[in-house]
Coordinates of C-alpha atoms and ligand atoms in Angstrom, one line a residue:
X1 CA 1.0 -23.6 -97.0
X2 CA -1.4 -23.9 -94.2
X3 CA -0.3 -21.9 -91.0
X4 CA 1.0 -24.2 -88.3
X5 CA -0.6 -24.1 -84.8
X6 CA 0.3 -25.6 -81.4
X7 CA -2.1 -26.1 -78.7
X8 CA -0.4 -26.8 -75.3
X9 CA -3.3 -29.0 -73.5
X10 CA -6.2 -31.1 -74.7
X11 CA -9.0 -28.9 -75.5
X12 CA -12.5 -30.2 -76.8
X13 CA -12.4 -31.8 -80.2
X14 CA -15.1 -29.8 -81.6
X15 CA -13.2 -26.6 -80.8
X16 CA -9.8 -28.1 -82.4
X17 CA -11.8 -28.6 -85.5
X18 CA -12.5 -25.0 -85.9
X19 CA -8.8 -24.5 -86.5
X20 CA -8.2 -27.8 -88.4
X21 CA -10.2 -26.5 -91.3
X22 CA -7.5 -23.9 -92.1
X23 CA -4.5 -24.8 -90.1
X24 CA -2.0 -27.7 -89.4
X25 CA -2.7 -28.3 -85.8
X26 CA -0.5 -30.2 -83.3
X27 CA -1.6 -30.4 -79.7
X28 CA 0.0 -31.8 -76.5
X29 CA -2.7 -34.2 -76.0
X30 CA -2.9 -34.8 -72.3
X31 CA -5.3 -33.3 -69.8
X32 CA -3.5 -33.3 -66.6
X33 CA 0.1 -33.2 -67.5
X34 CA 1.6 -30.0 -68.4
X35 CA 3.8 -29.6 -71.7
X36 CA 7.7 -29.8 -70.6
X37 CA 9.5 -26.7 -71.3
X38 CA 11.8 -28.5 -73.5
X39 CA 9.1 -29.8 -75.7
X40 CA 7.6 -26.5 -76.2
X41 CA 11.0 -25.0 -77.1
X42 CA 11.1 -27.4 -79.9
X43 CA 7.4 -26.9 -81.1
X44 CA 7.6 -23.1 -81.1
X45 CA 10.4 -22.9 -83.5
X46 CA 8.4 -23.5 -86.7
X47 CA 4.7 -22.6 -85.6
X48 CA 2.7 -19.5 -86.8
X49 CA 0.2 -19.6 -83.7
X50 CA 0.4 -20.7 -80.2
X51 CA -2.8 -21.4 -77.9
X52 CA -1.3 -21.8 -74.4
X53 CA -2.6 -22.0 -70.8
X54 CA -1.5 -20.0 -67.6
X55 CA 0.5 -23.3 -66.8
X56 CA 3.1 -22.4 -69.6
X57 CA 5.8 -19.9 -68.9
X58 CA 6.4 -18.2 -72.3
X59 CA 9.6 -16.2 -71.4
X60 CA 11.9 -14.4 -73.5
X61 CA 14.3 -17.3 -74.3
X62 CA 11.4 -19.4 -75.6
X63 CA 10.0 -16.5 -77.5
X64 CA 13.4 -15.9 -79.2
X65 CA 13.3 -19.6 -80.6
X66 CA 10.1 -18.8 -82.5
X67 CA 10.8 -18.0 -86.1
X68 CA 7.5 -17.4 -87.7
X69 CA 5.1 -16.9 -84.5
X70 CA 2.5 -14.3 -84.9
X71 CA 0.2 -15.0 -82.1
X72 CA 0.4 -16.3 -78.5
X73 CA -3.4 -16.9 -77.5
X74 CA -3.4 -17.4 -73.9
X75 CA -6.7 -19.3 -72.5
X76 CA -7.0 -17.1 -69.3
X77 CA -7.8 -13.6 -68.4
X78 CA -4.4 -13.4 -66.4
X79 CA -1.3 -13.3 -68.6
X80 CA 1.5 -13.0 -66.0
X81 CA 3.0 -16.2 -67.4
X82 CA 3.8 -14.5 -70.7
X83 CA 6.7 -12.0 -71.3
X84 CA 4.5 -9.4 -73.2
X85 CA 7.6 -7.0 -73.6
X86 CA 9.5 -9.8 -75.3
X87 CA 6.6 -10.7 -77.5
X88 CA 6.0 -7.2 -78.6
X89 CA 9.6 -6.7 -79.4
X90 CA 9.4 -9.7 -81.7
X91 CA 6.2 -8.3 -83.2
X92 CA 4.1 -11.1 -81.8
X93 CA 0.4 -10.6 -80.8
X94 CA -0.6 -11.5 -77.4
X95 CA -4.2 -12.3 -76.4
X96 CA -6.3 -13.4 -73.3
X97 CA -9.8 -14.4 -72.6
X98 CA -11.4 -11.8 -70.5
X99 CA -15.3 -11.3 -70.0
X100 CA -16.6 -14.7 -70.6
X101 CA -15.2 -15.9 -67.1
X102 CA -16.4 -12.9 -65.1
X103 CA -19.7 -14.2 -63.6
X104 CA -18.2 -17.7 -63.0
X105 CA -15.1 -16.4 -61.2
X106 CA -17.3 -14.1 -59.0
X107 CA -19.4 -17.1 -58.1
X108 CA -16.6 -19.2 -57.0
X109 CA -15.0 -16.3 -55.3
X110 CA -18.2 -15.5 -53.2
X111 CA -18.7 -19.4 -52.6
X112 CA -15.4 -19.6 -51.3
X113 CA -15.9 -16.8 -48.9
X114 CA -19.0 -18.4 -47.7
X115 CA -17.4 -21.9 -47.3
X116 CA -14.7 -20.2 -45.3
X117 CA -16.9 -18.1 -43.1
X118 CA -19.2 -21.0 -42.3
X119 CA -16.7 -23.9 -42.2
X120 CA -18.4 -25.7 -44.9
X121 CA -15.5 -28.1 -45.9
X122 CA -14.7 -28.7 -42.3
X123 CA -18.3 -29.4 -41.4
X124 CA -18.7 -32.0 -44.1
X125 CA -15.4 -33.7 -43.0
X126 CA -16.6 -33.6 -39.4
X127 CA -19.8 -35.5 -40.3
X128 CA -18.0 -37.9 -42.8
X129 CA -15.3 -38.9 -40.2
X130 CA -18.0 -39.9 -37.7
X131 CA -17.2 -36.9 -35.3
X132 CA -20.8 -35.7 -35.3
X133 CA -22.3 -37.2 -32.2
X134 CA -24.9 -34.5 -31.3
X135 CA -26.2 -31.1 -32.1
X136 CA -24.4 -28.5 -29.7
X137 CA -24.9 -24.9 -29.4
X138 CA -21.2 -23.7 -30.5
X139 CA -20.4 -26.6 -32.6
X140 CA -18.6 -25.5 -36.0
X141 CA -19.8 -21.9 -35.5
X142 CA -18.5 -19.6 -38.0
X143 CA -19.2 -16.1 -39.0
X144 CA -22.1 -14.0 -40.5
X145 CA -21.8 -12.9 -44.1
X146 CA -24.9 -10.9 -44.2
X147 CA -24.4 -7.4 -42.9
X148 CA -20.7 -7.7 -43.0
X149 CA -18.2 -5.4 -44.6
X150 CA -16.3 -6.8 -47.7
X151 CA -13.3 -5.0 -48.9
X152 CA -12.4 -5.6 -52.6
X153 CA -8.8 -4.8 -53.5
X154 CA -8.7 -4.2 -57.3
X155 CA -12.2 -3.2 -58.7
X156 CA -12.1 -4.9 -62.2
X157 CA -14.7 -6.6 -64.1
X158 CA -14.8 -9.8 -61.4
X159 CA -14.4 -7.3 -58.4
X160 CA -17.9 -5.6 -59.7
X161 CA -19.5 -9.0 -60.2
X162 CA -18.7 -9.8 -56.7
X163 CA -20.2 -6.6 -55.4
X164 CA -23.6 -7.5 -57.2
X165 CA -23.3 -10.8 -55.1
X166 CA -22.4 -9.1 -51.9
X167 CA -25.3 -6.6 -52.3
X168 CA -27.8 -9.6 -52.3
X169 CA -26.4 -10.4 -48.8
X170 CA -26.9 -6.8 -47.5
X171 CA -23.1 -6.4 -47.3
X172 CA -21.4 -3.0 -47.0
X173 CA -18.7 -2.9 -49.8
X174 CA -15.3 -0.7 -49.8
X175 CA -12.9 -1.2 -52.5
X176 CA -9.4 0.2 -53.2
X177 CA -8.2 0.6 -56.6
X178 CA -5.3 2.3 -58.6
X179 CA -7.8 5.0 -59.8
X180 CA -11.2 5.9 -58.4
X181 CA -14.3 4.6 -60.1
X182 CA -16.9 7.2 -59.6
X183 CA -19.5 5.7 -61.8
X184 CA -19.3 2.3 -60.2
X185 CA -19.6 4.0 -56.7
X186 CA -22.8 5.5 -57.7
X187 CA -24.3 2.4 -59.4
X188 CA -23.3 -0.3 -57.2
X189 CA -23.4 1.7 -53.9
X190 CA -19.8 1.1 -52.9
X191 CA -17.2 3.2 -51.0
X192 CA -13.6 4.0 -52.2
X193 CA -11.0 4.0 -49.5
X194 CA -7.1 3.4 -49.2
X195 CA -5.9 -0.1 -49.0
X196 CA -4.8 0.6 -45.5
X197 CA -8.3 1.7 -44.3
X198 CA -9.8 -1.2 -46.3
X199 CA -7.8 -3.7 -44.4
X200 CA -8.6 -2.0 -41.1
X201 CA -12.5 -1.9 -41.8
X202 CA -13.3 -5.1 -43.6
X203 CA -14.5 -8.5 -42.3
X204 CA -13.8 -10.0 -45.6
X205 CA -11.1 -9.0 -47.8
X206 CA -11.0 -10.3 -51.3
X207 CA -7.8 -10.0 -53.5
X208 CA -8.7 -9.2 -57.0
X209 CA -5.8 -7.4 -58.6
X210 CA -3.8 -8.8 -61.4
X211 CA -0.2 -10.1 -60.7
X212 CA 2.6 -7.9 -61.8
X213 CA 5.8 -6.8 -60.3
X214 CA 3.9 -4.0 -58.6
X215 CA 1.4 -6.5 -56.9
X216 CA 3.8 -9.0 -56.0
X217 CA 3.5 -9.5 -52.1
X218 CA 1.1 -6.7 -51.9
X219 CA -0.4 -8.4 -48.9
X220 CA 2.4 -9.1 -46.6
X221 CA 2.8 -9.4 -42.9
X222 CA 2.5 -5.6 -42.5
X223 CA -0.9 -5.4 -44.5
X224 CA -2.1 -8.8 -42.5
X225 CA -1.4 -7.1 -39.2
X226 CA -3.8 -4.3 -40.1
X227 CA -6.8 -6.8 -40.5
X228 CA -9.2 -7.4 -37.8
X229 CA -8.7 -10.5 -35.6
X230 CA -12.0 -12.0 -37.1
X231 CA -11.3 -11.2 -40.6
X232 CA -11.3 -13.5 -43.5
X233 CA -8.7 -13.0 -46.5
X234 CA -10.0 -14.7 -49.9
X235 CA -7.5 -14.8 -52.9
X236 CA -8.9 -16.1 -56.2
X237 CA -6.6 -13.9 -58.2
X238 CA -2.9 -15.0 -58.4
X239 CA -0.8 -16.7 -55.5
X240 CA 2.2 -14.4 -55.5
X241 CA 0.1 -11.3 -54.6
X242 CA -0.2 -12.6 -51.0
X243 CA 2.8 -13.6 -49.2
X244 CA 2.2 -17.3 -48.3
X245 CA 4.5 -17.5 -45.2
X246 CA 3.3 -14.2 -43.8
X247 CA -0.6 -15.5 -44.4
X248 CA 0.4 -18.8 -42.7
X249 CA 2.0 -16.9 -39.6
X250 CA -1.1 -14.7 -39.5
X251 CA -3.6 -17.6 -39.4
X252 CA -1.4 -19.9 -37.2
X253 CA -1.3 -17.3 -34.5
X254 CA -4.9 -16.2 -35.1
X255 CA -4.1 -12.5 -36.1
X256 CA -6.8 -13.1 -38.5
X257 CA -9.7 -15.7 -38.5
X258 CA -9.4 -17.6 -41.8
X259 CA -8.6 -17.7 -45.3
X260 CA -10.1 -19.0 -48.6
X261 CA -7.2 -19.8 -51.1
X262 CA -7.9 -20.8 -54.8
X263 CA -4.3 -19.7 -56.2
X264 CA -0.8 -20.4 -55.1
X265 CA 2.7 -18.9 -56.0
X266 CA 3.7 -22.4 -57.3
X267 CA 0.9 -24.5 -58.6
X268 CA 0.1 -27.3 -58.1
X269 CA 1.1 -26.3 -54.5
X270 CA 3.2 -29.0 -52.8
X271 CA 1.5 -31.0 -50.2
X272 CA 3.7 -30.2 -47.4
X273 CA 3.1 -26.5 -47.8
X274 CA 2.4 -25.1 -44.2
X275 CA -0.8 -23.5 -45.3
X276 CA -2.4 -26.9 -46.0
X277 CA -1.9 -27.9 -42.3
X278 CA -4.2 -25.5 -41.1
X279 CA -7.7 -25.9 -40.0
X280 CA -8.7 -22.3 -40.8
X281 CA -7.9 -22.2 -44.3
X282 CA -10.1 -23.5 -47.2
X283 CA -7.9 -24.5 -50.4
X284 CA -8.9 -24.9 -53.9
X285 CA -6.9 -25.9 -57.0
X286 CA -7.4 -22.9 -59.1
X287 CA -10.9 -23.5 -60.1
X288 CA -12.1 -19.8 -60.3
X289 CA -13.4 -20.3 -63.8
X290 CA -14.0 -23.9 -63.9
X291 CA -17.7 -24.5 -65.2
X292 CA -18.0 -26.4 -68.2
X293 CA -19.7 -23.6 -70.1
X294 CA -17.2 -21.0 -69.1
X295 CA -14.3 -23.1 -70.0
X296 CA -15.7 -24.0 -73.2
X297 CA -16.2 -20.2 -73.9
X298 CA -12.5 -19.5 -72.8
X299 CA -11.3 -22.0 -75.3
X300 CA -13.4 -20.9 -78.2
X301 CA -12.5 -17.2 -77.6
X302 CA -8.7 -18.1 -77.5
X303 CA -9.2 -19.9 -80.8
X304 CA -11.0 -17.1 -82.3
X305 CA -8.3 -14.6 -81.2
X306 CA -5.7 -17.1 -82.7
X307 CA -7.5 -17.5 -86.1
X308 CA -8.2 -13.7 -86.4
X309 CA -4.5 -12.9 -85.9
X310 CA -3.5 -15.7 -88.5
X311 CA -5.7 -13.8 -90.9
X312 CA -3.7 -10.9 -90.4
X313 CA -6.5 -9.0 -88.6
X314 CA -6.7 -7.5 -85.2
X315 CA -7.9 -10.0 -82.5
X316 CA -10.7 -8.7 -80.3
X317 CA -8.4 -9.3 -77.1
X318 CA -5.1 -7.9 -78.3
X319 CA -2.9 -7.0 -75.3
X320 CA 0.0 -5.4 -76.9
X321 CA 0.6 -2.7 -79.7
X322 CA 1.5 -4.8 -82.9
X323 CA 0.9 -3.4 -86.4
X324 CA -0.9 -5.4 -89.1
X325 CA 0.6 -6.0 -92.5
X326 CA -2.3 -7.0 -95.0
Ligands
LIG401 C1 -7.6 -16.7 -65.5 O1 -8.1 -16.8 -66.5 O2 -6.7 -15.8 -65.3 C2 -7.8 -17.6 -64.3 O3 -7.0 -17.5 -63.2 C3 -8.1 -18.9 -64.8 O4 -9.4 -18.9 -65.3

């Protein structure tokens, strides 16, 4: 009997075909509508493999419904949507899709930093709405990026890729991290510092840590109050790492200069969210890895992980300690 696989969102047909050859595949065939929890709850009961996105909460209650599940292949590098402990307890492998999205996400992070500093969205709106009457010395003036100090909170793969972009702009780079990375300091020419000092000294602060119970609200009113008045906060990691209400207040009362936000605590963010009312915030709908090539690579990698696990082999991007019975 062929293994049963469920895919929680439409992915390109040629990628589905890779699974179709050896598995029985069902898919939530929608592009913009996430699968309702109750449907996934039913689907998960009989399947052997699940390919899901960061939009699905794969919690303990859901995992307990699965009778045959061997693998949860997440199509994302972040996996805070999955209860890994529960999966491990039930002998279910969990995989993610690192590396393939590193450069694309660093591109977007640096692009968001530039858009925020140079007020690109505001300037474009200004022109299109007919407000542009003349060139004027201080009109739509922003912040210089070249020569400024960039602080990276969490020096993982994407953080390192961001450093390479920043170095092209002659930026001085500071980083804070759980552990010090001497090799990267030497190779990339960056300086390690405490989170507090990074916040005090940086002109641009980029949040790049994974979202865990330890990093929830890592950037709160206390941390924001340490930042310079003309500093910019960029978050392309996960929403809950920055306290959104504290950020709103810091921006509204000009305790910091601006923010570029690609991720929200609740996505899609509600249109009456206070952050959306501020002129000094650039907001994006979680598009860090959204290039055609990278999303295709992510889907392919998730499928490879899934198929490998269904063949009782160890997938390349296994996140939990599971033993294999051949
Ligand atoms: C991830 O992979 O975790 C990103 O947030 C989406 O690409």
